[in-house]
Coordinates of N, CA and C in Angstrom, one line a residue:
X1 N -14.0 17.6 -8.7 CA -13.3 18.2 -7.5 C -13.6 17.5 -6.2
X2 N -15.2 17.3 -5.8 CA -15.3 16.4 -4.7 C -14.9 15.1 -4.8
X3 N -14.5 14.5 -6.2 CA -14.4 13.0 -5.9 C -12.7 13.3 -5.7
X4 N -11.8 14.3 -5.8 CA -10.9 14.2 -5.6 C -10.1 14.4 -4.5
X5 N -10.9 15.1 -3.6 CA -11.1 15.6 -2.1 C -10.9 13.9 -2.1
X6 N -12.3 13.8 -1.9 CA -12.7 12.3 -1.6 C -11.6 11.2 -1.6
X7 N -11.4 11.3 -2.2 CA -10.1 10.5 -2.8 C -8.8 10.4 -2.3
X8 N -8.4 11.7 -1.8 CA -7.0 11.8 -1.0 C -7.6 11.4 0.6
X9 N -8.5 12.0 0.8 CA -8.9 11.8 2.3 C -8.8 9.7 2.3
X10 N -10.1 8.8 1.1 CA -9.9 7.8 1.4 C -8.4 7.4 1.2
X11 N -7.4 8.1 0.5 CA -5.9 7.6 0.1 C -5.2 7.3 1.9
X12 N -5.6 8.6 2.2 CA -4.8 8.7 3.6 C -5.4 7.4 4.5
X13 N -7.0 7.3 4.6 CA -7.0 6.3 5.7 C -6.6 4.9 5.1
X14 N -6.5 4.7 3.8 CA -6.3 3.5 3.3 C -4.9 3.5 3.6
X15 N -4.3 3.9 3.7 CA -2.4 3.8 3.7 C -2.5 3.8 5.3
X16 N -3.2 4.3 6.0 CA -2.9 4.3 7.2 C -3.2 2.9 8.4
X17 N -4.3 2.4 7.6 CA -4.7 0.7 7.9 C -3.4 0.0 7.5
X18 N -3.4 0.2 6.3 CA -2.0 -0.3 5.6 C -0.8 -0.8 6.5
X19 N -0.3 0.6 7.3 CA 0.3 0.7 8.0 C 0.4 0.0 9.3
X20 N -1.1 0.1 9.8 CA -1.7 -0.5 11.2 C -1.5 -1.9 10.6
X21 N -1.7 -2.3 10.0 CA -1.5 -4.1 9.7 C -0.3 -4.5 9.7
X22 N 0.8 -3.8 9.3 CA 2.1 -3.9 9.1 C 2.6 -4.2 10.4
X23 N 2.0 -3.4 11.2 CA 2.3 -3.5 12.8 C 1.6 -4.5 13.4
X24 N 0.5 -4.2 13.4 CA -0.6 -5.4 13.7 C 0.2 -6.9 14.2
X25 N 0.7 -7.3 12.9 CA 0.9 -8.5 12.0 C 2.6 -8.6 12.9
X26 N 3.3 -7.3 12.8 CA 4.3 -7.9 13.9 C 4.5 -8.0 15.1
X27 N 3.3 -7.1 15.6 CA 3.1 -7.5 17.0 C 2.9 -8.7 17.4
X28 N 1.8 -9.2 16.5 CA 0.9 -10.1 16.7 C 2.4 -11.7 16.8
X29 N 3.6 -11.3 16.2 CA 4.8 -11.9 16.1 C 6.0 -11.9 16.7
X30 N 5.8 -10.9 17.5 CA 6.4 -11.0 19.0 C 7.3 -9.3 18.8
X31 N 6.8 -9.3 17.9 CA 7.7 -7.6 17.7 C 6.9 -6.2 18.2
X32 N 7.6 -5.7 19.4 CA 6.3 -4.2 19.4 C 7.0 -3.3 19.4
X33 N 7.5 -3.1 18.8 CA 8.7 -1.7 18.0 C 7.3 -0.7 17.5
X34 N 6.6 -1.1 16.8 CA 5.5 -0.5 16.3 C 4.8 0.1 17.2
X35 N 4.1 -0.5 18.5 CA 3.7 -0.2 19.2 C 4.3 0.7 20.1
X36 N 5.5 0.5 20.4 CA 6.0 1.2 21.2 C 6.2 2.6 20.2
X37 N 6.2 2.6 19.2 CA 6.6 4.1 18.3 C 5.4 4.7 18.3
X38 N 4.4 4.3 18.9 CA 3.0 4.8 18.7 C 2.6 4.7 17.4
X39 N 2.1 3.9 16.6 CA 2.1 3.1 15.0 C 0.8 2.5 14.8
X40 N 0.5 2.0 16.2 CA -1.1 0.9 15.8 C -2.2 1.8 16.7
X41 N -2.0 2.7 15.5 CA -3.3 4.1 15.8 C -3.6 4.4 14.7
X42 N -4.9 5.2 14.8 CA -5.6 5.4 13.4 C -5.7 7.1 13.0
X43 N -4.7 7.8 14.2 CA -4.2 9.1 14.7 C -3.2 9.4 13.4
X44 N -3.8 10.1 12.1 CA -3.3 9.9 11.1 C -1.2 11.2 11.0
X45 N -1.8 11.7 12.0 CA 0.0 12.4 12.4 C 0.8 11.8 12.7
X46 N 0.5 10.6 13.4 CA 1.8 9.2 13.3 C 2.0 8.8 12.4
X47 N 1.3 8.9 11.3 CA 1.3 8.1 9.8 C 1.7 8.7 8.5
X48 N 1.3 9.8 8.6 CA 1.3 10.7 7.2 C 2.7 10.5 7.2
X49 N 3.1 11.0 5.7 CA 4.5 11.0 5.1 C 4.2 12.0 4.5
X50 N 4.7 13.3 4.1 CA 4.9 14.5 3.5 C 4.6 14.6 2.2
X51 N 5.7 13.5 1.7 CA 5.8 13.1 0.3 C 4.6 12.1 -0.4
X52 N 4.6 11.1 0.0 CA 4.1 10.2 -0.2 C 2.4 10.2 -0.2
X53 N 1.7 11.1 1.0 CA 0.6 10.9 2.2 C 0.0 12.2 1.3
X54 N 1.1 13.0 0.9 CA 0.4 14.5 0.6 C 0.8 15.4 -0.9
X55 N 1.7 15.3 -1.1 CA 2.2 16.0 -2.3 C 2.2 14.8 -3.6
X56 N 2.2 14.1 -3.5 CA 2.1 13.4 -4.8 C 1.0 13.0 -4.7
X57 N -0.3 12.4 -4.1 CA -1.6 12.8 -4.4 C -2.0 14.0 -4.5
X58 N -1.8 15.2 -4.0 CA -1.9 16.4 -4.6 C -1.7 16.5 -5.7
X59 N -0.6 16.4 -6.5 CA -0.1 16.4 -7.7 C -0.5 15.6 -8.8
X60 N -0.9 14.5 -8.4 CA -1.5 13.8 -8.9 C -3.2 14.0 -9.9
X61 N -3.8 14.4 -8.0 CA -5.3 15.1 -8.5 C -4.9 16.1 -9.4
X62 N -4.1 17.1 -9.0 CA -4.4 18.2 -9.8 C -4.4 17.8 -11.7
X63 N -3.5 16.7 -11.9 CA -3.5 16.5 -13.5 C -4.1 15.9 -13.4
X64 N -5.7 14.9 -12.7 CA -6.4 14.2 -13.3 C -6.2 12.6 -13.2
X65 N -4.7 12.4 -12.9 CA -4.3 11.1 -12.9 C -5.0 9.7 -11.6
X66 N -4.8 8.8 -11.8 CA -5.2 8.5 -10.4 C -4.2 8.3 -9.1
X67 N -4.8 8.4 -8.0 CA -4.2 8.5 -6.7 C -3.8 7.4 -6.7
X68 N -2.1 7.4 -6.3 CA -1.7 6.3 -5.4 C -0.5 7.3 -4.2
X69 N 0.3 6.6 -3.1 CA 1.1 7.5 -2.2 C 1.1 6.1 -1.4
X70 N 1.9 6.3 -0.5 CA 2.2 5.9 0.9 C 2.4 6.7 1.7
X71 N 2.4 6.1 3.1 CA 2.8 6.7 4.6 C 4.0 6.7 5.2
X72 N 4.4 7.0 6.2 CA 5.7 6.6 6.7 C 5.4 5.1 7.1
X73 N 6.7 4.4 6.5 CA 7.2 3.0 7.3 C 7.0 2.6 8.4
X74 N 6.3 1.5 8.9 CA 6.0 1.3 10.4 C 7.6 0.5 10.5
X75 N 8.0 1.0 12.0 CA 9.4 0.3 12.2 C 9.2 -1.3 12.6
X76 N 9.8 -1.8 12.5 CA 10.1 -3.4 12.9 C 11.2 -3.9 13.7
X77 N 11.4 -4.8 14.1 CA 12.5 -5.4 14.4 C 12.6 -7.0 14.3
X78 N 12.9 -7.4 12.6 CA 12.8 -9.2 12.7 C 13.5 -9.6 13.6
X79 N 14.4 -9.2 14.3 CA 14.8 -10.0 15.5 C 13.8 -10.8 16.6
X80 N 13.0 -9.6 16.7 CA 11.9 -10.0 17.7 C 11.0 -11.4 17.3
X81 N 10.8 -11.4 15.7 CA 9.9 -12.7 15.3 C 10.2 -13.8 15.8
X82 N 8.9 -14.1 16.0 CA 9.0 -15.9 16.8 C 8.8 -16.4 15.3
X83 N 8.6 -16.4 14.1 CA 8.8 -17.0 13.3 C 10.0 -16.1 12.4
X84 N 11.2 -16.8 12.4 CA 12.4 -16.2 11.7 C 12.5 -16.2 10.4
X85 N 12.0 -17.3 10.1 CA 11.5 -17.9 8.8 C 11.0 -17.1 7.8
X86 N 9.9 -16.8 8.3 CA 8.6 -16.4 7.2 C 8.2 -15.2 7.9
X87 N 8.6 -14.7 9.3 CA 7.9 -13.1 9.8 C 8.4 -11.9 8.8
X88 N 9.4 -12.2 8.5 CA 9.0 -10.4 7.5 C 8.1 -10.7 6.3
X89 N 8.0 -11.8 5.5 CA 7.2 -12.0 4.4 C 5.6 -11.9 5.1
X90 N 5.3 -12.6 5.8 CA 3.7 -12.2 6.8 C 3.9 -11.1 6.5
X91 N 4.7 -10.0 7.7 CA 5.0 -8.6 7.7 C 4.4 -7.7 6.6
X92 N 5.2 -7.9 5.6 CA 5.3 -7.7 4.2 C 3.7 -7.8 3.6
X93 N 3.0 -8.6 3.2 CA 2.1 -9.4 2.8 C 0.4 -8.3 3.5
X94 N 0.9 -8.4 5.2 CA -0.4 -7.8 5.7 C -0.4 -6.5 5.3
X95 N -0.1 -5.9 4.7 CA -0.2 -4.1 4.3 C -1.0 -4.4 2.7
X96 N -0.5 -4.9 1.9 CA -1.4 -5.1 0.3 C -2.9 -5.8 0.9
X97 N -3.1 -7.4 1.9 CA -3.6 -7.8 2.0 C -4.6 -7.0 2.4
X98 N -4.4 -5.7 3.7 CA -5.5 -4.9 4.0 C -6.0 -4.2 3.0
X99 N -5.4 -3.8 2.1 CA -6.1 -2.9 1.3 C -7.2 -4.1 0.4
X100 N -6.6 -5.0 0.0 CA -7.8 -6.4 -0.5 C -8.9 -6.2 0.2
X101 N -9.2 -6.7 1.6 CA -9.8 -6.9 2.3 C -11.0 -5.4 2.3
X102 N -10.1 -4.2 2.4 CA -10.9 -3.0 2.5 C -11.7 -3.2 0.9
X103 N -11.5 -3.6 0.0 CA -12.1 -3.2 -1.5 C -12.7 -4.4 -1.6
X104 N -12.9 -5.8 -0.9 CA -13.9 -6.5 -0.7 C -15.2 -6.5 -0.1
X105 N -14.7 -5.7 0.8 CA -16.0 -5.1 1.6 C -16.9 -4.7 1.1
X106 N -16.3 -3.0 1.0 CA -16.9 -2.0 -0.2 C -17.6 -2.7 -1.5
X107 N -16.7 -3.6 -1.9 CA -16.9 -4.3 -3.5 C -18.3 -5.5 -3.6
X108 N -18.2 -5.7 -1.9 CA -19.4 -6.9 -2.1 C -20.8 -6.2 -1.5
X109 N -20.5 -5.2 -0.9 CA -21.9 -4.2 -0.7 C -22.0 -3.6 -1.9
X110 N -21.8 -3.1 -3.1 CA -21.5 -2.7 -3.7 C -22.6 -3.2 -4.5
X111 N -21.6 -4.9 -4.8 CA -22.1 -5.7 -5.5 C -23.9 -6.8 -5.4
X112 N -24.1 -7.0 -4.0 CA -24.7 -7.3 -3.7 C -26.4 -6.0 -2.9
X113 N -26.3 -5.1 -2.7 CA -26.7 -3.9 -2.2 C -26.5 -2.8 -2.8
X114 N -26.1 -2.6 -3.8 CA -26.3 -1.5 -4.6 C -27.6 -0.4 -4.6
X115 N -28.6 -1.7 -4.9 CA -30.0 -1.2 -5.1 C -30.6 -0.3 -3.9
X116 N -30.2 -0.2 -2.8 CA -30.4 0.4 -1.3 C -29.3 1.7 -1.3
X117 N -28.4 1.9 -2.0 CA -27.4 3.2 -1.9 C -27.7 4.0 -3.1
X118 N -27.6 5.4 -2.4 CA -27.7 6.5 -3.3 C -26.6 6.7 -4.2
X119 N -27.2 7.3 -5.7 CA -25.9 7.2 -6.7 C -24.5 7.4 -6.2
X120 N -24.7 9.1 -5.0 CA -23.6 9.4 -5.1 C -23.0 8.3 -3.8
X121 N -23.6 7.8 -3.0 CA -22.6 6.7 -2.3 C -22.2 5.6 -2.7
X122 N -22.7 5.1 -4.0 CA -22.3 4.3 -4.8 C -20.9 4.3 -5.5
X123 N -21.1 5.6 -5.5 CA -19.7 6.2 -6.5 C -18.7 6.2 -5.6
X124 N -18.8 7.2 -4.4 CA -18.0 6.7 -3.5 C -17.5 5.5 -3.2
X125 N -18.3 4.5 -3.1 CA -17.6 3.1 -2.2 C -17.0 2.7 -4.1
X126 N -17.3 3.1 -4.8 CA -16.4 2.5 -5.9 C -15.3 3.0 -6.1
X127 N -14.8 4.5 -5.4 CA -13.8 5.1 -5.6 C -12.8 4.6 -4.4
X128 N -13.5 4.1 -3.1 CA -12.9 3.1 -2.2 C -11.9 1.9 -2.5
X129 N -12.9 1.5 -3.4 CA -12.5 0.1 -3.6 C -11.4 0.2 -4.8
X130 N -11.6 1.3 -5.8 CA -10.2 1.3 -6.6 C -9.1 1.7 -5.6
X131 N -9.2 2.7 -5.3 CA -8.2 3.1 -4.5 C -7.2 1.9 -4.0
X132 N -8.1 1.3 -3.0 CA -7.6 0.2 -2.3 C -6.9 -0.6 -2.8
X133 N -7.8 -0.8 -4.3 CA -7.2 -1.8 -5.2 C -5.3 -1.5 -5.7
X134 N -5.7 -0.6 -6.1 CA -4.5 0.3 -6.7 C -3.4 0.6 -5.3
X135 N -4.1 0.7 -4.4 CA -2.7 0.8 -2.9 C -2.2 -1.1 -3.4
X136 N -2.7 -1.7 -3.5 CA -2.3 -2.8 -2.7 C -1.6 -3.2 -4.3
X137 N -2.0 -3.3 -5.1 CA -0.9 -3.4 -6.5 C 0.1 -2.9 -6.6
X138 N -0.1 -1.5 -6.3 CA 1.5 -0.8 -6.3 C 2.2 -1.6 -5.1
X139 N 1.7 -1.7 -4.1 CA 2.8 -2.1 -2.8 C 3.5 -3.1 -3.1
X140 N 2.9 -3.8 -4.3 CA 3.4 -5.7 -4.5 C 4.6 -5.1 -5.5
X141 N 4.7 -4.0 -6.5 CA 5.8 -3.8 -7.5 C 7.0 -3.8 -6.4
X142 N 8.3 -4.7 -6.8 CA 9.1 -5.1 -6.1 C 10.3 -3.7 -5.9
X143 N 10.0 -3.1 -5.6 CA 11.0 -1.6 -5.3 C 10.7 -1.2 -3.8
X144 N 12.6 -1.2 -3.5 CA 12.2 -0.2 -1.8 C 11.9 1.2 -2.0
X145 N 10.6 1.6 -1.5 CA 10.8 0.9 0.3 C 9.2 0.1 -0.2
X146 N 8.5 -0.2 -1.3 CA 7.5 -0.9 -0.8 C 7.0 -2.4 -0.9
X147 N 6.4 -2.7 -0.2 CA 6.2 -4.2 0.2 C 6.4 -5.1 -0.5
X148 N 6.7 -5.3 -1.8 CA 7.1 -6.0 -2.6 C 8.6 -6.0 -3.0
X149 N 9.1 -5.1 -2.4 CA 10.4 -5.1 -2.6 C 11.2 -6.6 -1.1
X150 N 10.1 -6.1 -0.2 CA 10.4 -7.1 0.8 C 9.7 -8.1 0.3
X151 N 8.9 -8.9 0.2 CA 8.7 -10.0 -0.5 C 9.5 -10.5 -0.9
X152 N 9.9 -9.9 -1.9 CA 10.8 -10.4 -3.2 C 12.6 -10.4 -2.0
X153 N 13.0 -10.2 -1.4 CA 14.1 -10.1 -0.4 C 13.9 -11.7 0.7
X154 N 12.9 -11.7 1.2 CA 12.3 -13.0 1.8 C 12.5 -14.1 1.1
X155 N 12.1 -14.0 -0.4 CA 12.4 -15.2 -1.1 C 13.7 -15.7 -1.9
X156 N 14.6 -14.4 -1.7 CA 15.4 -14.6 -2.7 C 16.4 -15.6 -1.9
X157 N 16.9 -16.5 -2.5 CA 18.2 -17.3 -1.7 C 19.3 -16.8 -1.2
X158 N 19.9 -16.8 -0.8 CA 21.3 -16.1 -0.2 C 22.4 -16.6 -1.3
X159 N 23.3 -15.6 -1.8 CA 24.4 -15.5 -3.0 C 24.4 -14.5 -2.9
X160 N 25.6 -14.1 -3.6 CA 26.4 -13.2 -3.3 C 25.6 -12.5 -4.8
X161 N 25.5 -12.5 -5.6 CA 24.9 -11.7 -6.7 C 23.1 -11.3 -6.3
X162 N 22.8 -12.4 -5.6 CA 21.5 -12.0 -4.5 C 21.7 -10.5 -4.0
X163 N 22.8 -10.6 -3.1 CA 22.8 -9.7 -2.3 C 23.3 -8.5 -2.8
X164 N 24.2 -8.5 -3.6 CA 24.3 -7.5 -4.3 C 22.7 -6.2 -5.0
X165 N 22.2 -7.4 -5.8 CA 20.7 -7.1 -6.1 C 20.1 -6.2 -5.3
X166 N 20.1 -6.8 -4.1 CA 19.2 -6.3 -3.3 C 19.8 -5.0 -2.8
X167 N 21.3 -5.0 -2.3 CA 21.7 -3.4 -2.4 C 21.7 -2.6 -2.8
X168 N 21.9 -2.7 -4.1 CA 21.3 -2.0 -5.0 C 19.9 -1.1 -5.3
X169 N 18.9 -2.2 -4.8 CA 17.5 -1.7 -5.0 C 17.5 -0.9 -3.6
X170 N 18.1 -0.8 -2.5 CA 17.9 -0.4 -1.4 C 18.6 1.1 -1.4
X171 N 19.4 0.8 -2.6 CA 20.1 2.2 -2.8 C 19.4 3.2 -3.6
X172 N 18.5 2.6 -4.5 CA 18.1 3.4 -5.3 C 16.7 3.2 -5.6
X173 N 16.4 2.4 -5.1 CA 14.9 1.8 -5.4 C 14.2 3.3 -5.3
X174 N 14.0 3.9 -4.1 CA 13.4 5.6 -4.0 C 13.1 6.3 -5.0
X175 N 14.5 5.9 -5.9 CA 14.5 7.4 -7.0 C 14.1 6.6 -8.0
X176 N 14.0 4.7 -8.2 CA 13.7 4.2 -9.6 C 11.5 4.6 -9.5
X177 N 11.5 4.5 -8.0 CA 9.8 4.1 -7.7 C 9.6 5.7 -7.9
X178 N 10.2 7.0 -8.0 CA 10.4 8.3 -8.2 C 9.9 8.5 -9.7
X179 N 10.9 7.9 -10.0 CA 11.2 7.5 -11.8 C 9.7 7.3 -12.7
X180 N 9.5 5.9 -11.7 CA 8.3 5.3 -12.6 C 7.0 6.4 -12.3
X181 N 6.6 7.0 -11.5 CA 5.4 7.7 -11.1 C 5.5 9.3 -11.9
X182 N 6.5 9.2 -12.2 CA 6.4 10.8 -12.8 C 7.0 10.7 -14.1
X183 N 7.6 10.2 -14.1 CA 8.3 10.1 -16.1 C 8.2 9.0 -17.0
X184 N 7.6 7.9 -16.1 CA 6.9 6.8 -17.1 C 5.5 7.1 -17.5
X185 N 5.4 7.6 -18.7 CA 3.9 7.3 -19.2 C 2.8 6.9 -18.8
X186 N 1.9 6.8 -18.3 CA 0.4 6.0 -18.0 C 0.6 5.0 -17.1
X187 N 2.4 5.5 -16.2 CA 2.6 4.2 -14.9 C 1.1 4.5 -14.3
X188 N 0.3 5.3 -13.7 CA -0.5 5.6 -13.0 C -1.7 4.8 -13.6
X189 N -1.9 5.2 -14.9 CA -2.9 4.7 -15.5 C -3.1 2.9 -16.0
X190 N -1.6 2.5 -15.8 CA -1.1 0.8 -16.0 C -2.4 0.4 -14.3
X191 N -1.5 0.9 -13.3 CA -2.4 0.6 -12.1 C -3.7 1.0 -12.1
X192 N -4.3 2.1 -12.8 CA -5.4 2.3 -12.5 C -6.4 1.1 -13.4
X193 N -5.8 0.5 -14.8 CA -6.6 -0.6 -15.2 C -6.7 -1.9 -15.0
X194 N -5.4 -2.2 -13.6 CA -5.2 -3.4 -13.7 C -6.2 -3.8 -12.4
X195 N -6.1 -2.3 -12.0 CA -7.4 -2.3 -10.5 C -8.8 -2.5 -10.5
X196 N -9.1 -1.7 -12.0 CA -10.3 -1.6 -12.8 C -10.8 -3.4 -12.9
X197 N -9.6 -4.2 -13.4 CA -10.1 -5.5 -13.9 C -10.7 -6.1 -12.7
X198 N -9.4 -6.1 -11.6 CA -10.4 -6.4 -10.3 C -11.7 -6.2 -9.8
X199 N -11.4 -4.4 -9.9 CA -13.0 -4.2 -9.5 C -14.0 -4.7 -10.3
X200 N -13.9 -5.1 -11.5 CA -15.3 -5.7 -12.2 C -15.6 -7.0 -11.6
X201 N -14.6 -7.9 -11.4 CA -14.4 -9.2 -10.4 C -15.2 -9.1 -9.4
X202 N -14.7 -8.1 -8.6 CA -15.4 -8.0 -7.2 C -17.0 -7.8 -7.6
X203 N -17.5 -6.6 -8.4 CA -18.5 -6.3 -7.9 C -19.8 -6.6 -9.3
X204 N -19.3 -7.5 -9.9 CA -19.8 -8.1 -11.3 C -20.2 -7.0 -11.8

């Protein structure tokens, strides 16, 4: 029960960096939509999502499954990018990337300092670093609204069966990413082993 406390609380600040990078990353690109929405704070009532932040990691813990969720969407505006090119893919990119970064940390104290942390903090920064792991996997599965869905939009070529595609996913992507979390089999458990391989990577 405490690791699952534990868990939603690291869920929330993990999605909420998440978020802060998303913005970060467009400010840093000439866009401050984010900024201006009050976005690049760590003031987690800007950030939470109802659904996403609270009730499906609830639901989640309570059957034992592992945590994943998101926050609300940091707004953008690619207009503003000084790079037209490639600013939503950056965009896109910094939200998974932070959560790497967060489960490297964790993963190389972990790995290299173990011997200096007590069991139960041990356990914790390991349940950090899946977490993290597991945010940043799911974000790359190419369904709106998450980050992989934009990715995969950045690269696609322009055609008319392109675009179609991509309507499509924007119409429904919600209820397919709905779909997969609650009525596909061991979707939870797919991510929780593919995070697992990493974490043995990171932390030998």
């Amino acid at each position: 029960m405490l690791l699952s406390i534990f868990g939603i609380i690291v869920l929330i600040f993990s999605v909420i960096v998440h978020e802060i990078s998303h913005g970060g990353v467009a400010y840093y690109l000439g866009d401050p939509t984010a900024k201006y929405a009050g976005r690049l704070t760590l003031n987690p009532l800007n950030h939470l999502d109802l659904l996403g932040s609270i009730l499906i990691p609830l639901g989640l813990a309570l059957v034992g499954a592992p945590l994943i969720g998101w926050a609300k969407p940091v707004p953008i505006n690619p207009n503003n990018f000084r790079d037209q090119k490639w600013g939503e893919l950056k965009v896109s990119l910094a939200g998974p990337t932070s959560n790497l970064i967060l489960a490297l940390i964790f993963g190389l104290i972990l790995r290299f300092l173990s011997f200096l942390l007590p069991q139960i903090v041990g356990s914790f920064f390991a349940y950090i670093i899946l977490i993290n792991l597991m945010l940043a996997i799911f974000n790359l599965i190419p369904v709106p609204p998450l980050d992989g869905s934009h990715i995969l939009f950045s690269l696609l070529p322009y055609s008319i069966s392109a675009e179609r595609f991509k309507l499509f996913l924007l119409q429904y992507g919600f209820w397919i990413l709905i779909f997969l979390i609650f009525f596909i089999p061991g979707f939870s458990n797919i991510l929780f082993s593919a995070a697992s391989y990493l974490f043995t990577l990171i932390t030998g």
